[in-house]
Tab-separated table of C-alpha atoms (C1' of nucleotides) in Angstrom:
chain	number	residue	atom	x	y	z
A	1	MET	CA	-90.494	87.136	-77.093
A	2	SER	CA	-89.620	83.820	-75.469
A	3	LYS	CA	-88.563	80.836	-77.517
A	4	GLU	CA	-91.592	78.808	-76.367
A	5	THR	CA	-93.990	81.563	-77.372
A	6	ILE	CA	-92.486	81.749	-80.838
A	7	GLN	CA	-92.524	77.986	-81.265
A	8	SER	CA	-96.118	77.848	-80.123
A	9	LEU	CA	-97.123	80.550	-82.619
A	10	ILE	CA	-95.301	78.736	-85.412
A	11	ASP	CA	-96.997	75.436	-84.639
A	12	ARG	CA	-100.400	77.056	-84.328
A	13	TYR	CA	-99.910	78.855	-87.622
A	14	ILE	CA	-98.875	75.720	-89.519
A	15	ASP	CA	-101.777	73.736	-88.094
A	16	VAL	CA	-104.456	76.335	-88.643
A	17	SER	CA	-103.397	77.442	-92.106
A	18	PHE	CA	-103.375	73.817	-93.227
A	19	SER	CA	-106.770	73.087	-91.675
A	20	VAL	CA	-108.489	76.191	-92.995
A	21	THR	CA	-107.090	75.776	-96.506
A	22	LYS	CA	-108.248	72.160	-96.550
A	23	LYS	CA	-111.746	72.950	-95.299
A	24	GLU	CA	-112.255	75.964	-97.539
A	25	GLU	CA	-111.176	73.932	-100.519
A	26	SER	CA	-113.609	71.167	-99.731
A	27	LEU	CA	-116.492	73.566	-99.041
A	28	MET	CA	-115.769	75.621	-102.141
A	29	THR	CA	-115.559	72.468	-104.245
A	30	GLU	CA	-119.089	71.716	-103.086
A	31	GLN	CA	-120.265	75.136	-104.260
A	32	LEU	CA	-118.597	74.619	-107.619
A	33	GLY	CA	-120.386	71.351	-108.299
A	34	SER	CA	-119.031	68.677	-110.572
A	35	GLU	CA	-118.771	70.870	-113.667
A	36	ILE	CA	-115.550	72.611	-112.746
A	37	THR	CA	-112.554	72.251	-110.434
A	38	GLN	CA	-111.034	74.692	-107.970
A	39	ASP	CA	-108.128	75.579	-110.242
A	40	GLN	CA	-110.362	75.964	-113.267
A	41	HIS	CA	-112.531	78.316	-111.211
A	42	TYR	CA	-109.586	80.542	-110.328
A	43	ILE	CA	-108.511	80.712	-113.964
A	44	LEU	CA	-112.052	81.577	-115.011
A	45	ARG	CA	-112.204	84.196	-112.267
A	46	TYR	CA	-108.974	85.790	-113.418
A	47	ILE	CA	-109.979	85.991	-117.076
A	48	TYR	CA	-113.442	87.265	-116.144
A	49	ARG	CA	-111.889	90.102	-114.163
A	50	VAL	CA	-109.265	91.197	-116.678
A	51	GLY	CA	-111.445	90.499	-119.704
A	52	SER	CA	-108.684	89.031	-121.826
A	53	CYS	CA	-105.191	87.684	-121.315
A	54	THR	CA	-102.530	85.310	-122.620
A	55	SER	CA	-101.228	81.951	-121.412
A	56	THR	CA	-97.903	83.538	-120.525
A	57	LYS	CA	-99.644	86.067	-118.292
A	58	LEU	CA	-101.645	83.346	-116.555
A	59	ALA	CA	-98.494	81.279	-116.035
A	60	GLU	CA	-96.783	84.249	-114.356
A	61	GLU	CA	-99.821	85.135	-112.282
A	62	PHE	CA	-100.423	81.588	-111.048
A	63	GLU	CA	-96.719	80.780	-110.772
A	64	VAL	CA	-96.857	77.613	-112.857
A	65	LYS	CA	-95.330	76.615	-116.190
A	66	LYS	CA	-97.114	77.507	-119.404
A	67	SER	CA	-97.834	73.875	-120.204
A	68	ALA	CA	-99.862	73.614	-116.998
A	69	ILE	CA	-101.961	76.534	-118.218
A	70	THR	CA	-102.440	74.909	-121.614
A	71	ALA	CA	-103.857	71.819	-119.895
A	72	ILE	CA	-106.362	73.779	-117.813
A	73	ILE	CA	-107.372	76.040	-120.700
A	74	ASN	CA	-107.931	72.981	-122.882
A	75	ARG	CA	-110.369	71.589	-120.345
A	76	LEU	CA	-112.225	74.882	-120.068
A	77	TRP	CA	-112.240	75.158	-123.845
A	78	GLU	CA	-113.761	71.684	-124.161
A	79	LYS	CA	-116.532	72.807	-121.835
A	80	GLY	CA	-117.182	75.768	-124.118
A	81	PHE	CA	-116.185	78.426	-121.567
A	82	ILE	CA	-113.080	79.796	-123.285
A	83	LYS	CA	-112.427	81.402	-126.647
A	84	ARG	CA	-108.949	81.534	-128.213
A	85	THR	CA	-108.165	84.431	-130.540
A	86	ARG	CA	-104.857	84.816	-132.399
A	87	ASP	CA	-103.305	88.268	-132.390
A	88	GLU	CA	-103.140	89.361	-136.038
A	89	MET	CA	-100.170	91.682	-135.353
A	90	ASP	CA	-98.085	89.071	-133.511
A	91	ARG	CA	-99.289	85.678	-134.596
A	92	ARG	CA	-97.488	83.846	-131.763
A	93	VAL	CA	-99.893	85.349	-129.246
A	94	VAL	CA	-103.263	83.830	-128.357
A	95	TYR	CA	-105.777	85.893	-126.410
A	96	LEU	CA	-108.008	84.046	-123.998
A	97	THR	CA	-111.505	85.340	-123.267
A	98	LEU	CA	-114.682	83.858	-121.820
A	99	THR	CA	-117.415	82.827	-124.222
A	100	GLU	CA	-120.917	84.072	-123.459
A	101	GLN	CA	-121.616	80.670	-121.963
A	102	GLY	CA	-118.444	80.990	-119.894
A	103	GLU	CA	-119.492	84.376	-118.542
A	104	ILE	CA	-122.951	83.199	-117.593
A	105	PHE	CA	-121.502	80.133	-115.925
A	106	TYR	CA	-118.902	82.128	-114.045
A	107	GLN	CA	-121.432	84.639	-112.758
A	108	LYS	CA	-123.527	81.769	-111.442
A	109	ILE	CA	-120.700	80.198	-109.465
A	110	GLU	CA	-119.346	83.568	-108.331
A	111	GLU	CA	-122.644	84.181	-106.601
A	112	LYS	CA	-122.461	80.834	-104.842
A	113	ILE	CA	-118.890	81.440	-103.720
A	114	ASN	CA	-119.832	84.916	-102.491
A	115	CYS	CA	-122.668	83.488	-100.447
A	116	PHE	CA	-120.370	80.944	-98.911
A	117	VAL	CA	-117.686	83.483	-97.989
A	118	GLU	CA	-120.322	85.876	-96.674
A	119	LEU	CA	-121.774	83.072	-94.563
A	120	PHE	CA	-118.612	82.495	-92.600
A	121	MET	CA	-117.671	86.176	-92.509
A	122	SER	CA	-121.011	86.983	-90.913
A	123	LYS	CA	-119.868	85.049	-87.847
A	124	PHE	CA	-117.308	87.781	-87.129
A	125	GLU	CA	-117.430	91.377	-86.062
A	126	GLN	CA	-116.642	93.567	-89.042
A	127	SER	CA	-113.687	95.114	-87.250
A	128	GLU	CA	-112.176	91.739	-86.469
A	129	MET	CA	-112.534	90.567	-90.063
A	130	GLU	CA	-111.063	93.826	-91.372
A	131	GLN	CA	-108.088	93.511	-89.047
A	132	PHE	CA	-107.672	89.893	-90.088
A	133	ILE	CA	-107.666	90.664	-93.794
A	134	ASP	CA	-105.335	93.625	-93.258
A	135	THR	CA	-102.766	91.381	-91.614
A	136	TYR	CA	-103.374	88.688	-94.216
A	137	GLU	CA	-102.583	91.195	-96.980
A	138	LYS	CA	-99.528	92.380	-95.101
A	139	LEU	CA	-98.416	88.754	-94.907
A	140	ASN	CA	-98.871	88.483	-98.644
A	141	GLN	CA	-96.548	91.461	-99.110
A	142	VAL	CA	-93.978	89.952	-96.765
A	143	LEU	CA	-94.019	86.726	-98.751
A	144	ILE	CA	-93.537	88.662	-101.990
A	145	GLU	CA	-90.481	90.360	-100.461
A	146	ILE	CA	-89.066	87.037	-99.295
A	147	LYS	CA	-89.519	85.589	-102.760
A	148	ASP	CA	-87.899	88.585	-104.426
A	149	LYS	CA	-84.839	88.335	-102.193
A	150	GLN	CA	-84.087	84.875	-103.501
B	1	MET	CA	-122.536	96.991	-92.884
B	2	SER	CA	-123.069	98.265	-96.418
B	3	LYS	CA	-123.292	95.908	-99.326
B	4	GLU	CA	-120.202	97.400	-100.990
B	5	THR	CA	-118.150	96.972	-97.833
B	6	ILE	CA	-119.128	93.332	-97.582
B	7	GLN	CA	-118.440	92.670	-101.245
B	8	SER	CA	-115.069	94.360	-100.955
B	9	LEU	CA	-114.141	92.228	-97.940
B	10	ILE	CA	-115.236	89.077	-99.747
B	11	ASP	CA	-113.153	89.898	-102.811
B	12	ARG	CA	-110.131	90.836	-100.739
B	13	TYR	CA	-110.427	87.633	-98.767
B	14	ILE	CA	-110.671	85.405	-101.843
B	15	ASP	CA	-107.722	87.133	-103.489
B	16	VAL	CA	-105.433	87.181	-100.499
B	17	SER	CA	-106.149	83.679	-99.275
B	18	PHE	CA	-105.425	82.341	-102.738
B	19	SER	CA	-102.218	84.348	-103.086
B	20	VAL	CA	-100.845	83.528	-99.676
B	21	THR	CA	-101.631	79.828	-99.983
B	22	LYS	CA	-99.917	79.727	-103.355
B	23	LYS	CA	-96.812	81.572	-102.172
B	24	GLU	CA	-96.465	79.633	-98.955
B	25	GLU	CA	-96.762	76.391	-100.865
B	26	SER	CA	-94.051	77.379	-103.294
B	27	LEU	CA	-91.723	78.687	-100.567
B	28	MET	CA	-92.302	75.639	-98.392
B	29	THR	CA	-91.692	73.327	-101.328
B	30	GLU	CA	-88.295	74.993	-101.658
B	31	GLN	CA	-87.513	74.237	-98.024
B	32	LEU	CA	-88.575	70.623	-98.480
B	33	GLY	CA	-86.226	70.036	-101.375
B	34	SER	CA	-86.795	67.410	-104.027
B	35	GLU	CA	-86.940	64.455	-101.639
B	36	ILE	CA	-90.491	64.981	-100.463
B	37	THR	CA	-93.702	66.760	-101.439
B	38	GLN	CA	-95.934	69.092	-99.463
B	39	ASP	CA	-98.589	66.447	-98.801
B	40	GLN	CA	-96.006	63.852	-97.846
B	41	HIS	CA	-94.559	66.378	-95.396
B	42	TYR	CA	-97.903	66.908	-93.698
B	43	ILE	CA	-98.439	63.160	-93.364
B	44	LEU	CA	-94.967	62.752	-91.925
B	45	ARG	CA	-95.610	65.645	-89.549
B	46	TYR	CA	-98.849	64.097	-88.338
B	47	ILE	CA	-97.353	60.664	-87.678
B	48	TYR	CA	-94.303	62.216	-86.009
B	49	ARG	CA	-96.548	64.072	-83.605
B	50	VAL	CA	-98.918	61.258	-82.682
B	51	GLY	CA	-96.221	58.589	-82.801
B	52	SER	CA	-98.374	55.959	-84.464
B	53	CYS	CA	-101.668	55.838	-86.334
B	54	THR	CA	-103.703	53.977	-88.948
B	55	SER	CA	-104.636	54.751	-92.540
B	56	THR	CA	-108.259	55.188	-91.525
B	57	LYS	CA	-107.279	57.813	-88.965
B	58	LEU	CA	-105.166	59.684	-91.525
B	59	ALA	CA	-107.992	59.572	-94.054
B	60	GLU	CA	-110.368	61.130	-91.519
B	61	GLU	CA	-107.850	63.704	-90.383
B	62	PHE	CA	-106.902	64.794	-93.910
B	63	GLU	CA	-110.428	64.434	-95.270
B	64	VAL	CA	-109.501	62.210	-98.186
B	65	LYS	CA	-110.356	58.628	-99.108
B	66	LYS	CA	-108.252	55.807	-97.697
B	67	SER	CA	-106.875	54.891	-101.097
B	68	ALA	CA	-105.321	58.358	-101.342
B	69	ILE	CA	-103.552	57.682	-98.062
B	70	THR	CA	-102.323	54.305	-99.314
B	71	ALA	CA	-100.726	56.027	-102.303
B	72	ILE	CA	-98.890	58.610	-100.180
B	73	ILE	CA	-97.831	56.070	-97.562
B	74	ASN	CA	-96.487	53.799	-100.308
B	75	ARG	CA	-94.267	56.614	-101.558
B	76	LEU	CA	-93.003	57.392	-98.071
B	77	TRP	CA	-92.475	53.681	-97.475
B	78	GLU	CA	-90.428	53.388	-100.667
B	79	LYS	CA	-88.221	56.202	-99.362
B	80	GLY	CA	-87.713	54.226	-96.158
B	81	PHE	CA	-89.474	56.745	-93.895
B	82	ILE	CA	-92.461	54.655	-92.821
B	83	LYS	CA	-92.842	51.316	-91.062
B	84	ARG	CA	-96.050	49.232	-91.271
B	85	THR	CA	-96.920	46.991	-88.319
B	86	ARG	CA	-99.944	44.667	-88.238
B	87	ASP	CA	-101.999	44.683	-85.043
B	88	GLU	CA	-101.855	41.130	-83.654
B	89	MET	CA	-105.194	41.523	-81.873
B	90	ASP	CA	-107.085	42.853	-84.888
B	91	ARG	CA	-105.241	41.709	-87.947
B	92	ARG	CA	-107.083	44.104	-90.273
B	93	VAL	CA	-105.313	47.043	-88.700
B	94	VAL	CA	-101.921	48.346	-89.792
B	95	TYR	CA	-100.066	50.785	-87.569
B	96	LEU	CA	-97.950	53.407	-89.290
B	97	THR	CA	-94.853	54.756	-87.583
B	98	LEU	CA	-91.735	56.587	-88.706
B	99	THR	CA	-88.554	54.598	-89.153
B	100	GLU	CA	-85.446	55.985	-87.489
B	101	GLN	CA	-84.437	57.357	-90.874
B	102	GLY	CA	-87.904	58.921	-91.174
B	103	GLU	CA	-87.587	60.624	-87.797
B	104	ILE	CA	-84.181	62.034	-88.556
B	105	PHE	CA	-85.355	63.267	-91.925
B	106	TYR	CA	-88.502	64.819	-90.479
B	107	GLN	CA	-86.597	66.654	-87.759
B	108	LYS	CA	-84.323	68.093	-90.398
B	109	ILE	CA	-87.122	69.505	-92.524
B	110	GLU	CA	-89.132	70.585	-89.490
B	111	GLU	CA	-86.264	72.859	-88.562
B	112	LYS	CA	-86.174	74.366	-92.035
B	113	ILE	CA	-89.936	74.947	-92.048
B	114	ASN	CA	-89.736	76.516	-88.600
B	115	CYS	CA	-87.044	78.893	-89.763
B	116	PHE	CA	-89.120	79.892	-92.733
B	117	VAL	CA	-92.290	80.520	-90.713
B	118	GLU	CA	-90.278	82.389	-88.079
B	119	LEU	CA	-88.744	84.510	-90.817
B	120	PHE	CA	-92.021	85.914	-92.007
B	121	MET	CA	-93.524	86.091	-88.527
B	122	SER	CA	-90.615	88.238	-87.393
B	123	LYS	CA	-91.895	90.958	-89.714
B	124	PHE	CA	-94.921	91.442	-87.453
B	125	GLU	CA	-95.521	92.720	-83.973
B	126	GLN	CA	-96.202	89.792	-81.699
B	127	SER	CA	-99.611	91.179	-80.743
B	128	GLU	CA	-100.662	91.493	-84.367
B	129	MET	CA	-99.593	87.935	-85.165
B	130	GLU	CA	-101.352	86.618	-82.063
B	131	GLN	CA	-104.542	88.429	-82.990
B	132	PHE	CA	-104.237	87.112	-86.538
B	133	ILE	CA	-103.818	83.508	-85.457
B	134	ASP	CA	-106.634	83.845	-82.938
B	135	THR	CA	-109.029	84.921	-85.659
B	136	TYR	CA	-107.638	82.286	-88.002
B	137	GLU	CA	-108.384	79.590	-85.422
B	138	LYS	CA	-111.844	81.033	-84.862
B	139	LEU	CA	-112.381	80.842	-88.610
B	140	ASN	CA	-111.352	77.202	-88.490
B	141	GLN	CA	-114.026	76.555	-85.860
B	142	VAL	CA	-116.644	78.394	-87.924
B	143	LEU	CA	-115.799	76.224	-90.920
B	144	ILE	CA	-116.106	73.073	-88.808
B	145	GLU	CA	-119.578	74.196	-87.715
B	146	ILE	CA	-120.596	74.915	-91.304
B	147	LYS	CA	-119.414	71.481	-92.363
B	148	ASP	CA	-121.235	69.775	-89.507
B	149	LYS	CA	-124.521	71.475	-90.399
B	150	GLN	CA	-124.519	69.855	-93.800
C	1	DA	C1'	-80.528	86.462	-144.207
C	2	DG	C1'	-79.584	84.093	-140.228
C	3	DA	C1'	-79.227	83.634	-135.114
C	4	DG	C1'	-81.542	84.007	-131.171
C	5	DA	C1'	-85.676	85.071	-128.409
C	6	DT	C1'	-90.590	84.401	-127.483
C	7	DA	C1'	-95.542	82.198	-127.384
C	8	DG	C1'	-97.791	78.376	-127.194
C	9	DT	C1'	-98.397	73.290	-127.709
C	10	DT	C1'	-97.389	68.384	-127.180
C	11	DA	C1'	-95.787	64.225	-124.957
C	12	DA	C1'	-94.090	61.689	-121.134
C	13	DA	C1'	-93.735	61.140	-116.373
C	14	DC	C1'	-95.124	61.948	-111.783
C	15	DT	C1'	-98.308	63.119	-107.505
C	16	DG	C1'	-102.584	63.259	-105.578
C	17	DT	C1'	-107.302	62.313	-105.956
C	18	DT	C1'	-111.905	59.451	-106.411
C	19	DT	C1'	-114.605	55.420	-107.477
C	20	DA	C1'	-115.256	50.696	-107.528
C	21	DA	C1'	-113.950	46.220	-106.652
C	22	DC	C1'	-111.551	43.165	-103.810
C	23	DA	C1'	-109.320	40.191	-99.759
C	24	DA	C1'	-108.805	39.523	-95.108
C	25	DT	C1'	-110.562	39.869	-90.886
C	26	DT	C1'	-113.780	40.868	-87.159
C	27	DA	C1'	-118.527	41.706	-85.226
C	28	DA	C1'	-123.254	40.745	-84.930
C	29	DT	C1'	-127.228	38.060	-85.254
C	30	DG	C1'	-130.251	34.337	-85.583
D	1	DC	C1'	-122.134	27.775	-84.589
D	2	DA	C1'	-122.853	29.528	-89.196
D	3	DT	C1'	-123.937	33.169	-91.926
D	4	DT	C1'	-124.270	37.741	-92.779
D	5	DA	C1'	-122.526	42.701	-91.723
D	6	DA	C1'	-119.190	45.732	-91.249
D	7	DT	C1'	-114.459	47.262	-91.167
D	8	DT	C1'	-109.421	47.787	-92.700
D	9	DG	C1'	-106.526	48.273	-96.068
D	10	DT	C1'	-105.133	47.515	-100.933
D	11	DT	C1'	-105.399	47.544	-105.978
D	12	DA	C1'	-106.670	49.218	-110.469
D	13	DA	C1'	-108.493	52.545	-113.542
D	14	DA	C1'	-109.385	57.141	-114.525
D	15	DC	C1'	-108.779	61.946	-114.051
D	16	DA	C1'	-106.633	66.867	-112.842
D	17	DG	C1'	-102.680	69.324	-112.259
D	18	DT	C1'	-97.854	69.654	-112.419
D	19	DT	C1'	-92.827	69.734	-114.521
D	20	DT	C1'	-89.397	68.869	-118.012
D	21	DA	C1'	-88.014	68.638	-122.541
D	22	DA	C1'	-88.726	68.897	-127.244
D	23	DC	C1'	-91.000	71.103	-130.857
D	24	DT	C1'	-93.488	74.646	-134.184
D	25	DA	C1'	-94.407	79.016	-135.470
D	26	DT	C1'	-93.381	83.545	-135.282
D	27	DC	C1'	-90.926	87.698	-134.308
D	28	DT	C1'	-86.564	90.580	-133.318
D	29	DC	C1'	-82.182	92.060	-133.988
D	30	DT	C1'	-77.929	92.431	-136.017
DNA sequence: AGAGATAGTTAAACTGTTTAACAATTAATG
DNA sequence: CATTAATTGTTAAACAGTTTAACTATCTCT
């Protein structure tokens, strides 16, 4: 592969990944409305899917410090979406779950997000989108390997 | 396309785009060092490429309000990377350019970022990466159309 | 029993963001 | 020409998310 080709691919990748991330964020923020932010949505999504988890787990999963999680959970808790339950066996641990209100709210926004993602996916042939996501997932694996090597 | 297939693609897309964005951000932040943030890097990159531009232009390009640009530019200015020049014809306008120090600094980090992107790209066949970026750019266009329709 | 590890919180500081108000300047209109 | 509009950029206040460092409470391990 020539040096120019590589450089061109690198530049295209940096440009397009930045642009798409930016636009998706702004369009998804519209779907979410003013009640909740992007980051809060991802936290809600995670807890909804696993049912219950701890701050430590969230911090690992989202690759941020625990105090960052505390801040987000506090905001979700103030909105009435999150329940905190102390583990009676190990009283240091706090389990985080969605309240009923939190579940209902999440399901509502999940549907909106799904519609939005489906909308832009429908502009592609299924095979092209499958190939795209396959490579995207492979890229994710590559990045995990790079991180591990450090 | 069956409903399950679509839903599976949607879920995979949301998961992988979130994960990759997160990992790239954290790995790129490492390359950038403590001197500069991700957003500051993208602003620097933009000005480096166009040579000179205004706050209004940056605000449009990055899809944020002008006051957000002022904040970032102030930080880059404090570091000595940015020069502000008033237009003598239209004295409302301020042209932003890189100082010599800013150019040298940008070139240094650009090389690091290039190495990093090249590193993970080298794990793919060229044809696969080209196909991936093609679809990625198509996705960018689709998102632009969706935004315009609103 | 005491030392060290772990889970979570709090407080301070910083970056990036929006909204709203503002100053300076230019453009448009009667 | 004078006044009103619009535009450019800044400032200030408020908020979300982040890190670092200190702290409390609890558990683990000799």
